[in-house]
Amino acid sequence: MKEKAIICVDDDEVILTSLGEQLKRRFGNEYTIELIDNSLEVIDLCEELIAEGLEIPVIICDQKMPQLAGDQLLIRLHKLYPQTLKILLTGVAEANAIANLINASALYRYIPKPWDETDLLLTLTEALRAYEQKQQLAQQNQLLLATNQQLQESLSLLVATLEATADGILVMDDCDRVIRFNQKLTDIWNISDFLANQPDTNQIIDLILEQLSQPYCCYLDHKEVEFSNNYSILELKNGKVIECYSQTQKLQDQRLGRVWSFRDITERQKAENLIKHQAFYDGLTGLANRNFFDCYLAETLHKAHESGNEFAVMFFDLDRFKTINDTLGHGVGDILLKDVVQRLLTCIRQGDLLCRWGGDEFTLLLPKINSAQDAIRIAERILEILHPAFEINDHLLRITSSIGIAIYPEHGQDADTLVKNADAALYRAKEKGRNNYQQYNSRINSQAQTLLKLENRLHYALETEEFILYYQPIIDVISNKIVKLEALVRWQHPEFGLVSPNIFIPLAEENGAIIPIGKWVLKTACAQNRLWQKMGITPLKISVNLSPRQFQEKNLVSTVSRILAKNQLAPSCLELEITETTAMQNTDLAKNILMQFHDMGITLAMDDFGTGYCSLSYLKQFPLDTIKIDQSFVKNLIANREDVAIVKAILSLGEGLDTNVVAEGVQSQALKEFLATLECQYMQGYYFSRPLPGKEMTTLLLSGAGKVGDKFNVFSGIGEEFS
């Protein structure tokens, strides 16, 4: 058997090397892979290989090359080596080059760059198979010629050859009468039973045509036209897909007939369709994915450039979706995503494109709008349609969305700018409190740049001592005394001043800076508490928040223990706060860590209670000393009956679990008195005191406000200022 070579031509050494490596991995055992970077040297290489006895089934050639363009090279090669299949690589669909090759019958396939490796290997596998099949058909043609000359001697060999092939073979004479077919043909077309009862084999053509979904795609019934060799894909009414080759048989200038080759490629076609579907559609929701969106947006931009019409790009995500994933699991999260998509689909118009960008992020392209109001109405509809709760696995889940809107051409005239600005508007919506939409404006970019500066500075803020600890009292409203202080970190930025923790804490969580910041807070709070004790101030408990990422640290318990020991601070003087979400990310881990802290004598609090999805069955397993009611349930308590019911339930839960309950966000005397009627003993908020830096808190404590027996009257009047 002759050795075979695949030639790859590209003037870009990196691309050529990458192409060669991919082909060698797949075909290196069977074929010699020749790489050449000069198109002018290809013909000489072909002559050398053939002189050495090698066949050249396939040549893969780049289009844009400085010496000789790919289409011109392939046309020359086709004249010299017509049996070799030619594949063109092109960075863009260059119609003229492809047309030149098609007109010269010199192109087997073209593949766009950058190529998908799977697609490339499938195409090349098909090409090699096609080459082998052409060779096989050529051999059969020779056998047919020999049969005409020595019919009796060669007949048995021909029949054996036909039956041995994996393809269905049909041989027709010069008058288009069926003169031979193999068993595989009858199997592929399911006509064995008919032929058993019908000796007229010429009806095979009619039987085949009847099964085609588009009979005009097949040339079997053309009686009077001389055809060149051809290839086609035939789709059957029953869903099968058949690959079809045909070749005219000639003796000198005399047409002897035609040989047809059929192969069932249904499963291969399904696999290829699946790969294509996975490339452009999301497997969970069935929505188009980012790749499809990019293509559709490019097409919409092209049309808008020509027509001058407006269109809108909307970028939105689900608020606090991560909390649901972390607490209830990804299974519930996936079901919620699919249910959300079903509601979203009711909001869009015909021609609009809803895509899953990734995770809980979505994009919506509105290719036809009369004004920005059209996009705003759809955004309002999305917020409205998501308002009713989702019932999933006995959980009643409420989800909201933050939406960013960018309008072409006002907010961008290219795809990247429109998507970027819609994304920036989305984050502006989150800053506005979530569950709203925002249109892009130029100020948003300035805010985004500020966030980027803050994120970059975070990594150096500890070294430059820019963080400050503030302390806010928690009050026993029955005795009117401070019972503990909560340590709250603030960032004194050299350019932007005092930065809100609502801005920098999420950034620190995302980039990992929260780990060293959290450790610094713990060390500083413990050192400050010990200093107060040395100053003669009655020992107070200081409460320190542990971030979700900090809580996952393997050495957390030992770190806390070392900090207490270094400051000679009793564990009873420290309280650690975690959120529901933190506890539910890994309940076994949370229980283990909390029990270790509990055994050390450190008290434990669950912060922002009611905002997560903590199961009561888990809650009772955690050794909690305090539950803190999130301020979102407290701020509108007097006017909101639902919040009253929730607060009452939490207070009752705390009593049943023998756990203290603290109401956060108390900002007025009326709110304090109302909470007192609900028998809430512990409160925290601006009505009593804003958070104070260490020096001011020291002055306050030295004044006697925190000593046993002293009434906590120091902050009377502050509540009016912040109410």
XYZ file of C-alpha atoms in Angstrom:
723
model
C 0.000 0.000 0.000
C 1.325 3.411 -0.913
C 2.227 5.854 1.814
C 0.053 8.953 1.903
C 0.831 12.563 2.744
C -1.273 15.536 3.845
C 0.219 18.903 2.853
C -0.464 22.036 4.954
C 0.390 25.464 3.511
C 0.385 28.687 5.591
C 2.842 31.570 5.713
C 2.130 32.088 9.460
C 4.548 29.797 11.286
C 2.488 29.749 14.523
C -0.732 28.800 12.743
C 1.097 26.275 10.570
C 2.732 24.631 13.594
C -0.592 24.508 15.487
C -2.327 23.003 12.444
C 0.435 20.427 12.045
C 0.268 19.378 15.694
C -3.512 18.891 15.536
C -3.256 16.776 12.400
C -0.329 14.715 13.672
C -2.222 13.834 16.840
C -5.171 12.541 14.833
C -3.678 11.269 11.577
C 0.065 10.980 12.213
C 0.024 7.186 12.438
C -1.503 6.801 8.975
C -0.323 9.833 7.057
C 2.838 11.891 6.646
C 2.061 15.504 7.598
C 4.047 17.938 5.434
C 4.212 21.612 6.544
C 5.315 24.348 4.135
C 5.247 28.128 4.608
C 5.987 29.234 1.017
C 3.183 28.789 -1.506
C 5.640 28.934 -4.426
C 7.414 25.791 -3.223
C 4.291 23.607 -2.923
C 4.290 22.307 -6.516
C 7.938 21.251 -6.196
C 7.118 19.463 -2.929
C 4.256 17.586 -4.599
C 6.560 16.427 -7.394
C 9.118 15.192 -4.852
C 6.526 13.262 -2.821
C 4.990 11.608 -5.859
C 8.458 10.738 -7.159
C 9.066 9.011 -3.823
C 5.881 6.986 -4.283
C 3.577 8.902 -1.913
C -0.065 9.705 -2.606
C -1.428 13.137 -1.702
C -5.083 12.744 -0.674
C -5.551 16.278 0.757
C -3.909 19.706 0.550
C -4.912 22.308 3.180
C -4.022 25.844 2.140
C -4.366 29.325 3.663
C -5.907 31.997 1.384
C -3.878 35.074 2.244
C -0.202 34.462 1.485
C 2.336 36.954 0.145
C 3.842 34.730 -2.566
C 0.719 33.272 -4.186
C -2.899 33.475 -2.988
C -4.455 30.232 -1.799
C -7.161 30.069 -4.480
C -4.640 30.544 -7.314
C -2.340 27.903 -5.839
C -5.156 25.379 -5.470
C -6.339 25.976 -9.046
C -2.819 25.238 -10.336
C -2.581 22.159 -8.153
C -5.990 20.967 -9.326
C -4.804 21.000 -12.945
C -1.788 18.912 -11.945
C -3.419 16.646 -9.361
C -7.196 16.573 -9.925
C -7.718 13.596 -7.582
C -6.244 15.414 -4.593
C -8.909 17.159 -2.471
C -8.293 20.824 -1.687
C -9.355 22.594 1.533
C -9.068 26.385 1.867
C -8.442 28.103 5.214
C -9.658 31.676 5.320
C -9.926 34.259 8.067
C -13.082 35.673 6.526
C -15.532 34.344 3.985
C -13.851 35.629 0.816
C -16.498 35.161 -1.799
C -14.300 35.852 -4.836
C -11.625 33.342 -3.832
C -14.194 30.667 -3.057
C -16.056 31.374 -6.295
C -12.810 31.016 -8.269
C -12.176 27.607 -6.729
C -15.753 26.419 -7.244
C -15.684 27.520 -10.884
C -12.479 25.592 -11.362
C -13.939 22.563 -9.514
C -10.864 22.852 -7.294
C -12.464 23.221 -3.832
C -13.610 20.430 -1.567
C -14.363 22.596 1.499
C -13.395 25.918 3.031
C -12.902 26.347 6.779
C -13.106 29.758 8.480
C -10.256 30.857 10.748
C -9.916 30.569 13.648
C -11.179 27.022 13.248
C -12.726 24.723 15.800
C -10.436 21.707 16.165
C -13.349 19.249 16.258
C -14.842 20.770 13.095
C -11.445 20.717 11.373
C -10.813 17.065 12.212
C -14.341 16.039 11.167
C -13.931 17.864 7.845
C -10.542 16.298 7.181
C -11.835 12.847 8.156
C -14.653 13.302 5.629
C -12.185 14.475 3.004
C -9.939 11.456 3.517
C -12.970 9.186 3.416
C -14.158 10.941 0.248
C -10.729 10.508 -1.317
C -10.708 6.830 -0.437
C -14.225 6.445 -1.795
C -13.229 8.177 -5.016
C -10.292 5.851 -5.271
C -12.585 2.938 -4.638
C -15.008 4.153 -7.301
C -12.090 4.569 -9.692
C -11.041 0.998 -9.008
C -14.607 -0.142 -9.577
C -14.605 1.808 -12.842
C -11.547 -0.108 -13.913
C -13.238 -3.327 -12.915
C -16.255 -2.338 -15.008
C -14.064 -1.694 -18.035
C -12.366 -5.044 -17.534
C -15.768 -6.695 -17.208
C -16.761 -5.415 -20.642
C -13.612 -6.996 -22.006
C -13.531 -10.175 -19.944
C -17.017 -10.376 -18.523
C -17.096 -13.991 -17.458
C -13.668 -13.968 -15.856
C -14.220 -10.791 -13.842
C -17.885 -11.102 -12.850
C -17.318 -13.029 -9.639
C -14.571 -10.604 -8.570
C -16.844 -7.598 -9.214
C -19.700 -9.085 -7.212
C -17.356 -9.858 -4.321
C -16.036 -6.314 -4.380
C -19.523 -4.822 -4.349
C -20.631 -6.977 -1.463
C -17.489 -6.366 0.560
C -17.786 -2.579 0.581
C -19.447 -0.796 3.481
C -21.378 1.414 1.052
C -24.506 0.673 -0.903
C -23.473 0.407 -4.575
C -25.761 0.884 -7.592
C -24.450 0.385 -11.143
C -26.380 1.659 -14.188
C -25.620 1.187 -17.851
C -25.523 3.706 -20.671
C -29.326 3.520 -20.994
C -29.776 4.170 -17.271
C -30.900 0.615 -16.584
C -29.890 -0.996 -13.291
C -27.340 -3.704 -14.028
C -25.881 -4.342 -10.576
C -26.384 -3.467 -6.882
C -25.182 -4.958 -3.629
C -26.961 -6.121 -0.486
C -25.892 -3.013 1.429
C -27.911 -0.871 -0.997
C -31.103 -2.772 -0.221
C -30.395 -2.505 3.497
C -29.811 1.247 3.398
C -32.956 1.917 1.364
C -35.004 -0.839 3.048
C -36.149 -2.372 -0.253
C -35.230 -6.046 0.285
C -38.853 -7.177 0.692
C -39.957 -5.411 -2.471
C -37.198 -6.935 -4.590
C -38.056 -10.401 -3.295
C -41.512 -10.070 -4.862
C -40.673 -7.817 -7.791
C -38.040 -8.933 -10.291
C -37.994 -5.557 -12.087
C -34.851 -4.054 -10.607
C -35.289 -0.856 -12.602
C -37.998 0.174 -10.140
C -35.238 0.628 -7.550
C -34.846 4.215 -8.781
C -38.530 4.992 -8.150
C -38.361 3.386 -4.711
C -35.375 5.516 -3.788
C -36.936 8.741 -5.073
C -40.173 8.067 -3.161
C -38.248 8.059 0.113
C -36.511 11.397 -0.428
C -37.903 14.476 1.257
C -36.604 16.505 -1.716
C -36.412 14.192 -4.762
C -35.124 16.974 -7.024
C -31.834 16.945 -5.071
C -30.969 13.571 -6.558
C -29.992 12.962 -10.229
C -31.065 9.327 -10.377
C -34.028 9.996 -12.652
C -32.199 12.217 -15.178
C -32.040 10.125 -18.324
C -30.700 12.401 -20.993
C -28.043 14.564 -19.394
C -24.359 13.730 -19.151
C -23.233 14.355 -15.595
C -19.818 14.942 -14.140
C -18.906 13.267 -10.896
C -20.937 14.661 -7.992
C -21.540 14.453 -4.257
C -24.708 15.230 -2.331
C -26.457 14.730 1.009
C -29.917 13.183 0.765
C -32.547 13.593 3.477
C -35.222 10.890 3.727
C -38.794 11.336 4.881
C -38.153 8.973 7.804
C -35.321 11.178 9.118
C -32.388 9.223 7.719
C -29.494 11.106 6.125
C -27.667 9.440 3.226
C -24.337 10.483 1.741
C -24.286 9.972 -2.032
C -21.396 9.831 -4.533
C -21.694 9.127 -8.242
C -19.146 8.679 -11.013
C -19.559 8.348 -14.761
C -17.903 5.299 -16.301
C -16.257 5.756 -19.729
C -14.190 3.711 -22.132
C -12.168 6.236 -24.079
C -14.905 8.668 -25.194
C -17.764 6.214 -24.872
C -20.061 6.484 -21.858
C -20.613 3.037 -20.347
C -22.794 3.988 -17.416
C -22.659 5.368 -13.889
C -21.789 3.987 -10.452
C -23.611 5.296 -7.380
C -22.325 4.940 -3.822
C -24.596 5.470 -0.791
C -23.682 5.604 2.901
C -25.980 6.049 5.925
C -24.549 8.983 7.906
C -27.591 9.593 10.123
C -25.750 9.133 13.415
C -22.798 11.204 12.274
C -25.152 13.977 11.181
C -26.893 13.884 14.562
C -23.529 14.196 16.304
C -22.552 17.140 14.113
C -25.908 18.838 14.704
C -25.528 18.304 18.444
C -22.061 19.882 18.391
C -23.405 22.859 16.450
C -26.362 23.199 18.851
C -24.085 23.086 21.875
C -21.927 25.769 20.303
C -24.838 28.219 20.014
C -27.398 27.229 22.667
C -27.412 26.926 26.440
C -27.822 23.360 27.643
C -29.835 24.215 30.785
C -32.385 26.768 29.593
C -32.418 26.100 25.846
C -31.829 29.808 25.192
C -29.342 31.047 22.644
C -25.918 31.533 24.215
C -23.257 34.223 24.049
C -21.887 32.991 20.699
C -25.313 33.214 19.073
C -25.929 36.621 20.652
C -22.643 37.957 19.257
C -23.590 36.799 15.749
C -27.116 38.221 15.964
C -25.840 41.518 17.380
C -23.332 41.829 14.515
C -26.129 41.239 12.006
C -28.393 43.773 13.759
C -25.596 46.346 13.774
C -25.066 45.897 10.036
C -28.760 46.438 9.315
C -28.925 49.434 11.663
C -25.888 51.044 9.993
C -27.717 50.844 6.662
C -31.192 51.845 7.867
C -30.300 54.291 10.626
C -32.836 52.654 12.967
C -32.397 52.409 16.730
C -32.152 49.173 18.648
C -31.521 48.266 22.287
C -29.193 45.941 24.177
C -30.300 44.964 27.677
C -28.032 43.250 30.198
C -29.564 41.895 33.392
C -29.015 39.378 36.139
C -30.874 37.923 39.106
C -30.277 39.720 42.389
C -28.729 37.575 45.138
C -29.060 34.418 43.050
C -25.769 33.221 44.537
C -27.426 33.141 47.962
C -29.992 30.645 46.685
C -27.295 28.499 45.066
C -25.151 28.548 48.194
C -27.954 27.815 50.653
C -30.369 25.562 48.752
C -27.950 24.006 46.263
C -27.335 24.228 42.536
C -30.209 21.839 41.795
C -32.746 24.332 43.138
C -30.816 27.147 41.442
C -31.047 25.390 38.067
C -34.803 24.841 38.436
C -35.237 28.495 39.374
C -33.268 29.597 36.292
C -35.485 27.522 34.007
C -38.658 28.864 35.658
C -37.353 32.439 35.371
C -36.676 31.911 31.655
C -40.248 30.722 31.077
C -41.539 33.961 32.564
C -39.030 36.092 30.670
C -40.106 34.582 27.350
C -43.593 36.004 27.914
C -42.118 39.525 28.038
C -40.387 39.625 24.674
C -41.749 40.360 21.223
C -41.375 38.424 18.015
C -37.909 39.108 16.638
C -36.372 39.922 20.042
C -33.522 37.673 21.161
C -33.175 36.506 24.780
C -29.825 34.854 25.587
C -28.217 33.341 28.628
C -24.882 35.127 28.928
C -23.636 32.872 31.713
C -24.543 31.980 35.304
C -27.538 34.137 36.251
C -26.744 36.791 33.624
C -28.929 37.359 30.551
C -28.861 39.616 27.513
C -31.864 40.787 25.531
C -31.529 42.270 22.048
C -34.426 44.405 20.815
C -33.664 44.868 17.102
C -36.676 47.105 16.415
C -37.606 50.003 18.713
C -39.190 53.356 18.031
C -37.565 54.977 21.073
C -35.916 54.128 24.390
C -39.402 53.916 25.897
C -39.924 50.571 24.127
C -36.932 49.120 25.997
C -38.073 50.705 29.273
C -41.544 49.157 28.946
C -40.005 45.702 28.474
C -37.672 46.266 31.456
C -40.663 47.229 33.598
C -42.497 44.140 32.385
C -39.535 41.932 33.377
C -39.457 43.399 36.895
C -43.217 42.910 37.158
C -43.243 39.327 35.840
C -40.562 38.269 38.351
C -42.431 39.714 41.353
C -44.623 36.681 42.201
C -42.784 34.067 44.258
C -41.423 30.858 42.707
C -42.420 27.629 44.461
C -39.609 25.081 44.109
C -39.202 21.913 46.198
C -41.385 23.290 49.024
C -39.395 26.555 49.024
C -41.159 29.835 48.283
C -38.463 31.906 46.563
C -38.613 35.552 45.596
C -36.166 36.842 43.030
C -35.633 40.291 41.566
C -33.546 41.581 38.706
C -31.221 44.489 38.003
C -31.343 45.655 34.379
C -29.007 47.816 32.305
C -30.084 49.348 28.979
C -27.943 50.698 26.112
C -29.464 52.226 22.957
C -27.843 52.222 19.499
C -26.409 54.599 18.320
C -26.640 56.946 21.323
C -24.787 54.644 23.746
C -22.449 52.926 21.310
C -22.002 52.117 17.638
C -20.210 48.788 17.926
C -20.971 45.523 19.701
C -18.327 45.741 22.430
C -19.307 49.271 23.434
C -23.036 48.504 23.566
C -22.584 45.381 25.688
C -20.050 47.097 27.961
C -22.324 50.096 28.507
C -25.392 47.944 29.137
C -23.323 46.008 31.693
C -22.216 49.264 33.325
C -25.851 50.382 33.521
C -26.693 47.040 35.170
C -24.187 47.694 37.950
C -25.588 51.187 38.353
C -28.981 49.537 38.924
C -27.402 47.375 41.631
C -25.926 50.451 43.310
C -29.419 51.953 43.279
C -30.641 49.105 45.472
C -31.332 46.376 42.904
C -34.769 45.445 41.504
C -34.713 48.355 39.047
C -33.496 49.304 35.578
C -31.054 51.990 34.515
C -30.270 53.501 31.144
C -26.637 54.058 30.336
C -25.250 57.575 30.603
C -21.718 58.953 30.438
C -21.506 59.365 34.232
C -21.727 55.601 34.667
C -18.353 55.088 32.975
C -16.836 57.531 35.414
C -18.299 55.526 38.298
C -16.982 52.299 36.773
C -13.509 53.817 36.541
C -13.772 54.836 40.180
C -14.644 51.255 41.157
C -11.651 49.989 39.182
C -9.378 52.432 41.027
C -10.817 51.307 44.355
C -10.330 47.642 43.507
C -6.686 48.207 42.520
C -6.018 50.288 45.648
C -7.522 47.640 47.957
C -4.414 45.490 47.610
C -2.254 48.270 49.125
C -4.694 49.834 51.605
C -3.541 47.673 54.532
C 0.126 48.476 53.927
C -0.607 52.201 53.819
C -2.830 51.994 56.955
C -5.927 53.365 55.263
C -8.429 51.186 57.164
C -10.055 52.439 60.368
C -12.202 50.550 62.867
C -15.423 52.142 64.042
C -17.528 50.816 66.903
C -21.309 50.899 67.258
C -23.011 50.080 70.586
C -25.672 47.402 71.039
C -28.072 48.498 73.789
C -30.144 46.679 76.375
C -33.192 48.978 76.254
C -34.483 47.701 79.603
C -31.356 48.736 81.534
C -30.410 51.358 78.924
C -26.787 50.133 78.979
C -24.227 49.189 76.374
C -23.981 45.394 76.354
C -21.494 45.051 73.500
C -19.857 46.914 70.629
C -19.828 45.876 66.988
C -16.536 46.523 65.166
C -17.112 48.015 61.712
C -14.307 48.585 59.220
C -14.108 51.845 57.257
C -11.732 52.844 54.471
C -10.178 56.315 54.466
C -9.157 56.546 50.810
C -6.517 59.222 50.059
C -8.457 60.447 46.987
C -12.116 59.602 47.616
C -12.269 60.067 51.378
C -14.331 57.716 53.550
C -15.506 54.863 51.281
C -18.748 53.081 52.151
C -18.313 49.422 53.152
C -21.239 48.661 50.833
C -18.838 49.523 47.999
C -15.464 48.132 49.053
C -16.514 44.973 50.961
C -18.021 43.287 47.830
C -14.872 44.246 45.891
C -12.676 42.756 48.602
C -14.778 39.587 48.688
C -14.385 39.194 44.940
C -10.631 39.763 44.674
C -9.642 37.979 47.894
C -8.456 41.079 49.778
C -11.153 40.378 52.374
C -8.934 37.676 53.956
C -6.112 39.994 55.140
C -8.619 42.791 55.857
C -10.724 40.477 58.032
C -7.632 39.335 59.934
C -6.624 42.961 60.507
C -10.108 43.807 61.837
C -9.967 40.891 64.273
C -6.475 41.801 65.538
C -7.290 45.517 65.852
C -10.623 44.960 67.630
C -9.064 42.573 70.152
C -6.107 44.924 70.761
C -8.496 47.864 71.268
C -10.658 45.901 73.684
C -7.621 44.887 75.739
C -6.440 48.509 75.787
C -9.809 49.650 77.146
C -9.580 47.052 79.887
C -6.102 48.299 80.839
C -7.569 51.822 81.032
C -9.999 50.612 83.682
C -13.082 50.451 81.491
C -15.470 47.672 82.450
C -14.833 44.687 80.135
C -17.113 44.738 77.131
C -17.768 42.173 74.450
C -16.736 43.227 70.932
C -18.551 41.665 67.983
C -16.538 41.058 64.780
C -17.990 40.025 61.429
C -16.481 37.056 59.577
C -16.839 37.258 55.794
C -17.915 34.172 53.792
C -14.431 33.730 52.322
C -12.751 34.276 55.693
C -14.992 31.647 57.261
C -13.755 29.093 54.693
C -10.097 29.565 55.719
C -8.615 26.297 57.032
C -6.669 27.961 59.863
C -9.453 30.309 61.029
C -9.888 28.778 64.497
C -6.168 28.730 65.232
C -5.808 32.320 63.939
C -8.523 33.569 66.307
C -6.960 31.633 69.186
C -3.516 33.159 68.541
C -4.921 36.702 68.348
C -6.731 36.280 71.679
C -3.619 34.856 73.313
C -1.353 37.592 71.937
C -3.630 40.310 73.347
C -4.278 38.408 76.604
C -7.993 38.814 75.918
C -10.538 36.411 77.379
C -12.592 34.560 74.715
C -15.753 35.741 76.504
C -14.871 39.291 75.418
C -15.190 38.342 71.733
C -18.278 37.625 69.663
C -18.065 36.431 66.048
C -20.841 37.193 63.549
C -21.646 35.214 60.406
C -24.534 35.518 57.959
C -27.099 32.863 57.062
C -25.536 32.511 53.622
C -22.108 31.857 55.133
C -23.479 29.145 57.404
C -25.457 27.417 54.649
C -22.620 27.211 52.101
C -21.345 24.120 53.931
C -23.458 23.267 56.953
C -21.197 20.495 58.225
C -18.152 22.753 58.081
C -20.083 25.621 59.698
C -21.291 23.428 62.549
C -17.777 22.113 63.178
C -16.145 25.562 63.239
C -18.891 27.163 65.333
C -18.687 24.346 67.902
C -14.924 24.911 68.208
C -15.471 28.613 68.867
C -18.281 27.800 71.306
C -16.032 25.390 73.216
C -13.379 28.137 73.442
C -15.924 30.419 75.145
C -16.443 32.772 72.195
C -20.075 33.812 71.710
C -21.639 33.554 68.257
C -24.185 35.654 66.372
C -26.063 35.190 63.111
C -26.153 38.521 61.286
C -28.780 39.785 58.783
C -31.171 37.039 59.854
C -34.165 36.623 57.560
C -32.419 37.607 54.305
C -31.026 34.131 53.535
C -32.516 30.661 53.299
C -31.411 29.084 56.554
C -33.511 26.038 57.436
C -34.744 25.951 61.033
C -33.597 22.336 61.239
C -30.045 23.570 60.649
C -30.405 26.663 62.802
C -31.032 24.656 65.963
C -27.817 22.691 65.328
C -25.646 25.831 65.426
C -24.490 26.960 68.924
C -25.738 30.535 68.464
C -25.981 33.048 71.306
C -27.502 35.911 69.300
C -29.743 36.400 66.268
C -29.646 39.837 64.610
C -32.782 40.877 62.712
C -31.800 42.439 59.400
C -32.592 46.155 59.185
C -34.656 45.599 56.014
C -37.384 44.166 58.293
C -36.984 46.940 60.870
C -36.883 50.239 58.945
C -40.567 50.109 57.815
C -41.778 48.061 60.749
C -44.419 50.449 62.057
C -46.224 50.722 58.699
C -45.712 47.192 57.355
C -47.800 44.374 58.831
C -45.739 41.703 57.058
C -42.535 42.994 58.668
C -44.256 43.017 62.062
C -45.206 39.358 61.599
C -41.631 38.453 60.592
C -40.069 40.308 63.539
C -42.522 38.714 65.970
C -41.677 35.283 64.572
C -37.924 35.879 64.955
C -38.362 37.125 68.533
C -40.447 34.067 69.318
C -37.823 31.861 67.682
C -35.087 33.452 69.792
C -37.082 32.848 72.969
C -37.673 29.223 72.024
C -33.974 28.652 71.279
C -32.923 30.617 74.387
C -31.044 33.000 72.102
C -30.744 36.786 72.377
C -32.302 38.775 69.521
C -30.940 42.167 68.381
C -32.925 44.490 66.110
C -30.592 46.303 63.684
C -31.247 49.674 62.031
C -33.246 51.390 64.825
C -33.272 55.038 63.747
C -36.103 56.695 65.663
C -37.657 56.808 69.122
C -40.972 55.655 67.670
C -39.286 52.587 66.207
C -37.531 51.882 69.499
C -40.780 52.122 71.444
C -42.649 49.952 68.928
C -39.962 47.251 69.154
C -40.188 47.468 72.945
C -43.904 46.681 72.742
C -42.903 43.522 70.833
C -40.600 42.699 73.802
C -37.389 43.211 71.848
C -34.735 43.841 74.521
C -31.605 44.485 72.429
C -31.305 47.124 69.732
C -28.664 48.760 67.541
C -28.881 51.784 65.282
C -28.370 55.484 64.691
C -31.062 56.400 67.218
C -28.641 55.309 69.920
C -25.344 56.097 68.224
C -23.690 56.240 64.879
C -20.512 54.086 64.577
C -17.632 55.932 66.257
C -13.857 55.678 65.691
C -11.775 54.216 68.503
C -10.703 57.568 69.997
C -14.280 58.906 70.241
C -15.556 55.608 71.607
C -12.770 55.666 74.220
C -13.854 59.142 75.338
C -17.442 57.970 75.532
C -16.605 54.871 77.568
C -14.342 56.840 79.915
C -17.233 59.234 80.529
C -18.998 56.365 82.232
C -21.665 55.483 79.690
C -20.499 51.911 79.522
C -19.902 51.243 83.230
C -22.120 48.904 85.183
C -25.000 50.767 86.796
C -24.731 53.827 84.566
C -27.731 54.555 82.381
C -27.088 54.878 78.696
C -28.307 58.466 78.267
C -25.286 59.777 76.366
C -26.909 59.428 72.922
C -30.306 61.012 73.619
C -31.041 63.346 70.706
C -28.863 61.563 68.166
C -31.901 59.575 67.076
C -33.616 62.750 65.902
C -30.654 63.706 63.746
C -30.609 60.357 61.908
C -34.314 59.485 61.959
